[in-house]
mmCIF file of C-alpha atoms in Angstrom:
data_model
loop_
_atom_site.group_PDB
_atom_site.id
_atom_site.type_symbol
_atom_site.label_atom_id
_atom_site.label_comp_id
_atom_site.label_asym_id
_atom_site.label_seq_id
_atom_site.Cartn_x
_atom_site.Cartn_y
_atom_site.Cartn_z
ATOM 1 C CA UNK A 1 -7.428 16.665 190.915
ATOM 2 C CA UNK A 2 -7.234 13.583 188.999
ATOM 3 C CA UNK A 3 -10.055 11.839 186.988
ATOM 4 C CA UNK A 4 -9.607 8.739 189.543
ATOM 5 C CA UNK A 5 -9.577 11.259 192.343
ATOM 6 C CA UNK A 6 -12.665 12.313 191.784
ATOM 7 C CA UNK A 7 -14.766 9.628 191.161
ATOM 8 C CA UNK A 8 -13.302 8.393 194.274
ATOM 9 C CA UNK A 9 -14.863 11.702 196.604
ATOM 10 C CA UNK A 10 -18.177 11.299 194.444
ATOM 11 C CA UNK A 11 -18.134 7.616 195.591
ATOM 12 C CA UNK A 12 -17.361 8.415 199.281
ATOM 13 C CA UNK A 13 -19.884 11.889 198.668
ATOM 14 C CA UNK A 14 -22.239 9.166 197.394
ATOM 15 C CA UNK A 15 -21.646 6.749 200.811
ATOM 16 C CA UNK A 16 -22.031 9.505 203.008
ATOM 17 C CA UNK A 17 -25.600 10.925 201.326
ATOM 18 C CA UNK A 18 -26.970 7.100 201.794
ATOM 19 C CA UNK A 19 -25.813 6.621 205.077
ATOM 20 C CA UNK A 20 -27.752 9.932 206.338
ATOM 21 C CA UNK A 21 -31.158 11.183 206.235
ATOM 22 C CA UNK A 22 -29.916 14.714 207.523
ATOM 23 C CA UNK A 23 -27.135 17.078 206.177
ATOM 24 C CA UNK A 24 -26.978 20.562 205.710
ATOM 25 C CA UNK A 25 -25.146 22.864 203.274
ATOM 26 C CA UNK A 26 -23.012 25.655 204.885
ATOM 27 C CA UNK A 27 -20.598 28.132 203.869
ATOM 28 C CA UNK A 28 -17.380 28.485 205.765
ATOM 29 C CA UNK A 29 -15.761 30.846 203.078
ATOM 30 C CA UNK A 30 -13.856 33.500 205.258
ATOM 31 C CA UNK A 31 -13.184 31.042 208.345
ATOM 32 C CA UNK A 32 -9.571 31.136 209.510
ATOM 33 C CA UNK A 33 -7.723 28.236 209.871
ATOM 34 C CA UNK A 34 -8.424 28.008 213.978
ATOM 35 C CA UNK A 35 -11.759 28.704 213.171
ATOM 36 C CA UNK A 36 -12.382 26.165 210.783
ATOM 37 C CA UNK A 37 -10.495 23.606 213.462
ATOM 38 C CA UNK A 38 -12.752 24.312 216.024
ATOM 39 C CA UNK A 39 -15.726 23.960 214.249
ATOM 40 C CA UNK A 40 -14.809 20.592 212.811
ATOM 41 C CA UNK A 41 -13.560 19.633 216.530
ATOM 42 C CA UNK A 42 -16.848 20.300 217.696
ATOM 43 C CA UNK A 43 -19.139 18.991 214.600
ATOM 44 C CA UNK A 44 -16.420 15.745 215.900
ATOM 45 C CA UNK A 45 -17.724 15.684 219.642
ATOM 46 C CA UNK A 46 -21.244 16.024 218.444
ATOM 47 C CA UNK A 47 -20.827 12.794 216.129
ATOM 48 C CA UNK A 48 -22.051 15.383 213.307
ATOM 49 C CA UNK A 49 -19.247 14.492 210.371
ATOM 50 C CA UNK A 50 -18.172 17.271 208.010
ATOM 51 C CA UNK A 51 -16.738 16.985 204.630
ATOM 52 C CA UNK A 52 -15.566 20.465 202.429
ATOM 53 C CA UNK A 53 -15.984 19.318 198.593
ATOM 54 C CA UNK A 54 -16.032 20.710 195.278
ATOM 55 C CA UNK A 55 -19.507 22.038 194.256
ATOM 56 C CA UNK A 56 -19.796 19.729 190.855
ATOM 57 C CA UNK A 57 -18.523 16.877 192.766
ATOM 58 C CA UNK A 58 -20.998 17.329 195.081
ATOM 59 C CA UNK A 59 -23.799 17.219 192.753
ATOM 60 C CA UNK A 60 -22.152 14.710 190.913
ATOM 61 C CA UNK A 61 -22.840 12.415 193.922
ATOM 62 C CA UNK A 62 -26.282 13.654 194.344
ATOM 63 C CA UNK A 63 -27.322 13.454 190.558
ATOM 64 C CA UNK A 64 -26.169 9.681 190.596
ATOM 65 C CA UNK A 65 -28.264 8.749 193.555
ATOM 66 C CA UNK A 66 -31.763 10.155 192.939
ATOM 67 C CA UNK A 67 -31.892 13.572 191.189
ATOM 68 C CA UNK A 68 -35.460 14.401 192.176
ATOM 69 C CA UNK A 69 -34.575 14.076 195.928
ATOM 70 C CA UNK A 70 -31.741 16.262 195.976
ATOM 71 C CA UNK A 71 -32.599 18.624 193.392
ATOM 72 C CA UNK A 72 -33.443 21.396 195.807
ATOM 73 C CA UNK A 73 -30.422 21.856 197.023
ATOM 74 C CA UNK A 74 -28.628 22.383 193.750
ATOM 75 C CA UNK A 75 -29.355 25.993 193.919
ATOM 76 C CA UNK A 76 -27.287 26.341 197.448
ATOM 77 C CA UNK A 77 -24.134 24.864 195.456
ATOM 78 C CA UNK A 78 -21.733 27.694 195.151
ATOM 79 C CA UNK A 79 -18.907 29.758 196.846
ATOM 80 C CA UNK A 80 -17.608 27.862 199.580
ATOM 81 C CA UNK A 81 -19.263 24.569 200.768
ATOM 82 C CA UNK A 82 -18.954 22.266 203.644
ATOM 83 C CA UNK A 83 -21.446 19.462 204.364
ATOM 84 C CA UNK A 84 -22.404 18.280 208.261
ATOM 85 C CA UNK A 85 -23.695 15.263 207.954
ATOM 86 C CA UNK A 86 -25.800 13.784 211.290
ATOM 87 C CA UNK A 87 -28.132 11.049 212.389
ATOM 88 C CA UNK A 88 -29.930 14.208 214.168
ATOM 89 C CA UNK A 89 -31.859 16.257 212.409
ATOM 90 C CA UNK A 90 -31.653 19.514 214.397
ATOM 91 C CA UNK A 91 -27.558 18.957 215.738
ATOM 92 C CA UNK A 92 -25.954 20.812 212.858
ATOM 93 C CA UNK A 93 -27.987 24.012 213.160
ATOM 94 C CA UNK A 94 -27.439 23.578 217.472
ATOM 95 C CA UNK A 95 -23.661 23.493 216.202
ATOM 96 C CA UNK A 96 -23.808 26.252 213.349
ATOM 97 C CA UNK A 97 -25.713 28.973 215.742
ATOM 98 C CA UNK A 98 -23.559 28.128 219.343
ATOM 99 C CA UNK A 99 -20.203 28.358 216.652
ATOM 100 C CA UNK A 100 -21.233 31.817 215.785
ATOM 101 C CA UNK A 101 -22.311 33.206 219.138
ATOM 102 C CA UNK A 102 -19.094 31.901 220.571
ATOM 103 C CA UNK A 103 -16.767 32.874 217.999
ATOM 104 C CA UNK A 104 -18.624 35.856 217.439
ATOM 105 C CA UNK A 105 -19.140 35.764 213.789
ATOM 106 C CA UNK A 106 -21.434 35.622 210.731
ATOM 107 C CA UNK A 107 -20.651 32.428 209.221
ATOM 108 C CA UNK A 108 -20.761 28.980 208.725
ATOM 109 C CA UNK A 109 -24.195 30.403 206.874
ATOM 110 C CA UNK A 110 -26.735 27.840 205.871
ATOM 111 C CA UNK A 111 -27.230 27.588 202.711
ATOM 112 C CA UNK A 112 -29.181 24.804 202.788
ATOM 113 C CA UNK A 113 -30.631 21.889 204.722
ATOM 114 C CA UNK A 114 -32.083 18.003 203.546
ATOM 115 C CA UNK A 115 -33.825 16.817 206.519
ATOM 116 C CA UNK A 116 -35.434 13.798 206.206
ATOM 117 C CA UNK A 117 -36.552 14.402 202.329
ATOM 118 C CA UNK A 118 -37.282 18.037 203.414
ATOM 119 C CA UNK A 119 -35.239 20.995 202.312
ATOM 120 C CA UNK A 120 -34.878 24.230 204.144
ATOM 121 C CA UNK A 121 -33.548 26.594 201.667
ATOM 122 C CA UNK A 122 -31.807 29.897 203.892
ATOM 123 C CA UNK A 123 -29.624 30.515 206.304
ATOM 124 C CA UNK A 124 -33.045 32.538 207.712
ATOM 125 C CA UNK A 125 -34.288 28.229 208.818
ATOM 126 C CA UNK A 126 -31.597 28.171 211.320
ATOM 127 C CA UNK A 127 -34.275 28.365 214.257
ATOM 128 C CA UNK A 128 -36.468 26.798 212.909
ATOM 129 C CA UNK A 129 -34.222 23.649 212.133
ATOM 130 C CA UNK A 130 -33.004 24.494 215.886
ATOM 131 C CA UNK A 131 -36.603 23.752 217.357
ATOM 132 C CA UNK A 132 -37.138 20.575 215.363
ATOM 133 C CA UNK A 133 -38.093 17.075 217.549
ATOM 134 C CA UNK A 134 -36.125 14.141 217.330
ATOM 135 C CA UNK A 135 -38.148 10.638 216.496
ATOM 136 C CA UNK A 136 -37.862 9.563 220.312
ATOM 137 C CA UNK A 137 -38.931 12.995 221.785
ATOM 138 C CA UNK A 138 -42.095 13.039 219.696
ATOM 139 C CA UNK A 139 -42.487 9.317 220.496
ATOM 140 C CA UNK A 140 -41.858 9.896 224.306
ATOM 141 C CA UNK A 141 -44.846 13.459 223.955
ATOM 142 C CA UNK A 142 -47.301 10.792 222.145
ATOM 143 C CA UNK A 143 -46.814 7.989 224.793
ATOM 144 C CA UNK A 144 -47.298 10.576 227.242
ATOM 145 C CA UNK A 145 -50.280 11.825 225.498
ATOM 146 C CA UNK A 146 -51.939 8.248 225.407
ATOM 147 C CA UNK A 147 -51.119 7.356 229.082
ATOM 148 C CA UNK A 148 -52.855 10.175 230.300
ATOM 149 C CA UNK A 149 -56.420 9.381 229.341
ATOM 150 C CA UNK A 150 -55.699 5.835 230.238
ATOM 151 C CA UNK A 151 -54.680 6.884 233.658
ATOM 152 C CA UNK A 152 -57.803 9.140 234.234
ATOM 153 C CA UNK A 153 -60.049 5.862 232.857
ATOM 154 C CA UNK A 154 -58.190 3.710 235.606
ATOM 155 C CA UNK A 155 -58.624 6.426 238.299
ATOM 156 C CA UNK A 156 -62.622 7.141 237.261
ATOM 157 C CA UNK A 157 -62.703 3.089 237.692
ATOM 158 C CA UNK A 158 -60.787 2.227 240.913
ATOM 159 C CA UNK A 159 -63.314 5.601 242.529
ATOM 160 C CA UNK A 160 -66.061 3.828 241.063
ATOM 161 C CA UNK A 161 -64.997 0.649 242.772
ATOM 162 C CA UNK A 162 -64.796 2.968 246.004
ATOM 163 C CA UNK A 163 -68.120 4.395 245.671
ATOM 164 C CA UNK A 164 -69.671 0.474 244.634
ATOM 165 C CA UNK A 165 -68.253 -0.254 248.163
ATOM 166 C CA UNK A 166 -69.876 2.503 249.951
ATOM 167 C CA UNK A 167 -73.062 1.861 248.585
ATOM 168 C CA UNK A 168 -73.157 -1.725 249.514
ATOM 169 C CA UNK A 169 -72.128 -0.391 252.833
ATOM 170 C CA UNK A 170 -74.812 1.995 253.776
ATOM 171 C CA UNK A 171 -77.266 -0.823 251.859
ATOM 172 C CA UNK A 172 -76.242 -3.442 254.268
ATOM 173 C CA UNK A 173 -76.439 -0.466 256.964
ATOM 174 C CA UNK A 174 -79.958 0.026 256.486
ATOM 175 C CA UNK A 175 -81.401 -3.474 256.233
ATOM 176 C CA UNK A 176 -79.989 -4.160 259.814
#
């Protein structure tokens, strides 16, 4: 690889650590070539992108952007590495654990994850990153959690307004 080639991935590694708040650090060393295929064909339906790069180009690209927010990850960089790269936070490790049941296999392994400033360091965080919320469902459970008292106010107001209406019935009743 050229010197020109390589500041050009650590520019495009660069774009591609901006543009998300999510990736995670796998290891595909031992997929075959059909295995590797299908896993990018699938990261490709999921609109998860994946990029294979060098391991010093990689943190290269991170070093230049903000060291302090990357640095732990820069233990995961060795052996083999491919980066999934999603606007979901919890899609890549949905993608990493069906890939193995289906195909039946150890790997991609997680090496490491950068969700939303957070790193999960392990391929043992897999269900945990697998269980994680995205912003609209936890927005959708709060909503859901402030209409219910609101509805139980309404309902306690519309009996009162029920009960108001009796009384002034049975008052009226009784002075006739």
């Amino acid at each position: 690889m050229t010197p020109a080639q390589k500041n050009e991935a650590i520019e495009v590694l660069k774009e591609k650590f901006s543009q998300y708040n999510n990736f995670y650090i796998t290891n595909t060393e031992s997929l075959t070539v059909e295995q590797a295929t299908k896993l990018r064909r699938i990261c490709f339906e999921k609109n998860v992108e994946m990029k294979v790069a060098k391991n010093t180009l990689i943190r290269k690209a991170m070093e230049q952007l903000n060291d302090d927010r990357f640095k732990g990850t820069y233990e995961s960089l060795h052996g083999v590495t491919a980066l999934l790269f999603s606007e979901s936070a919890k899609e890549p490790a949905v993608i990493i654990s069906s890939f193995r049941s289906d195909a039946k296999t150890e790997k991609p392994v997680l090496k490491a994850a950068f969700v939303d400033g957070d790193v999960f360091v392990g391929d043992n965080q897999l269900d945990a990153l697998k269980s994680l919320k995205s912003k609209q469902e936890l927005i959708g459970e709060i909503i859901g959690l402030l209409q219910s008292p609101a509805k139980n106010v309404i309902s306690a107001l519309n009996a009162g307004n029920k009960l108001a209406g009796l009384i002034k019935a049975l008052e009226t009743r009784a002075q006739a």
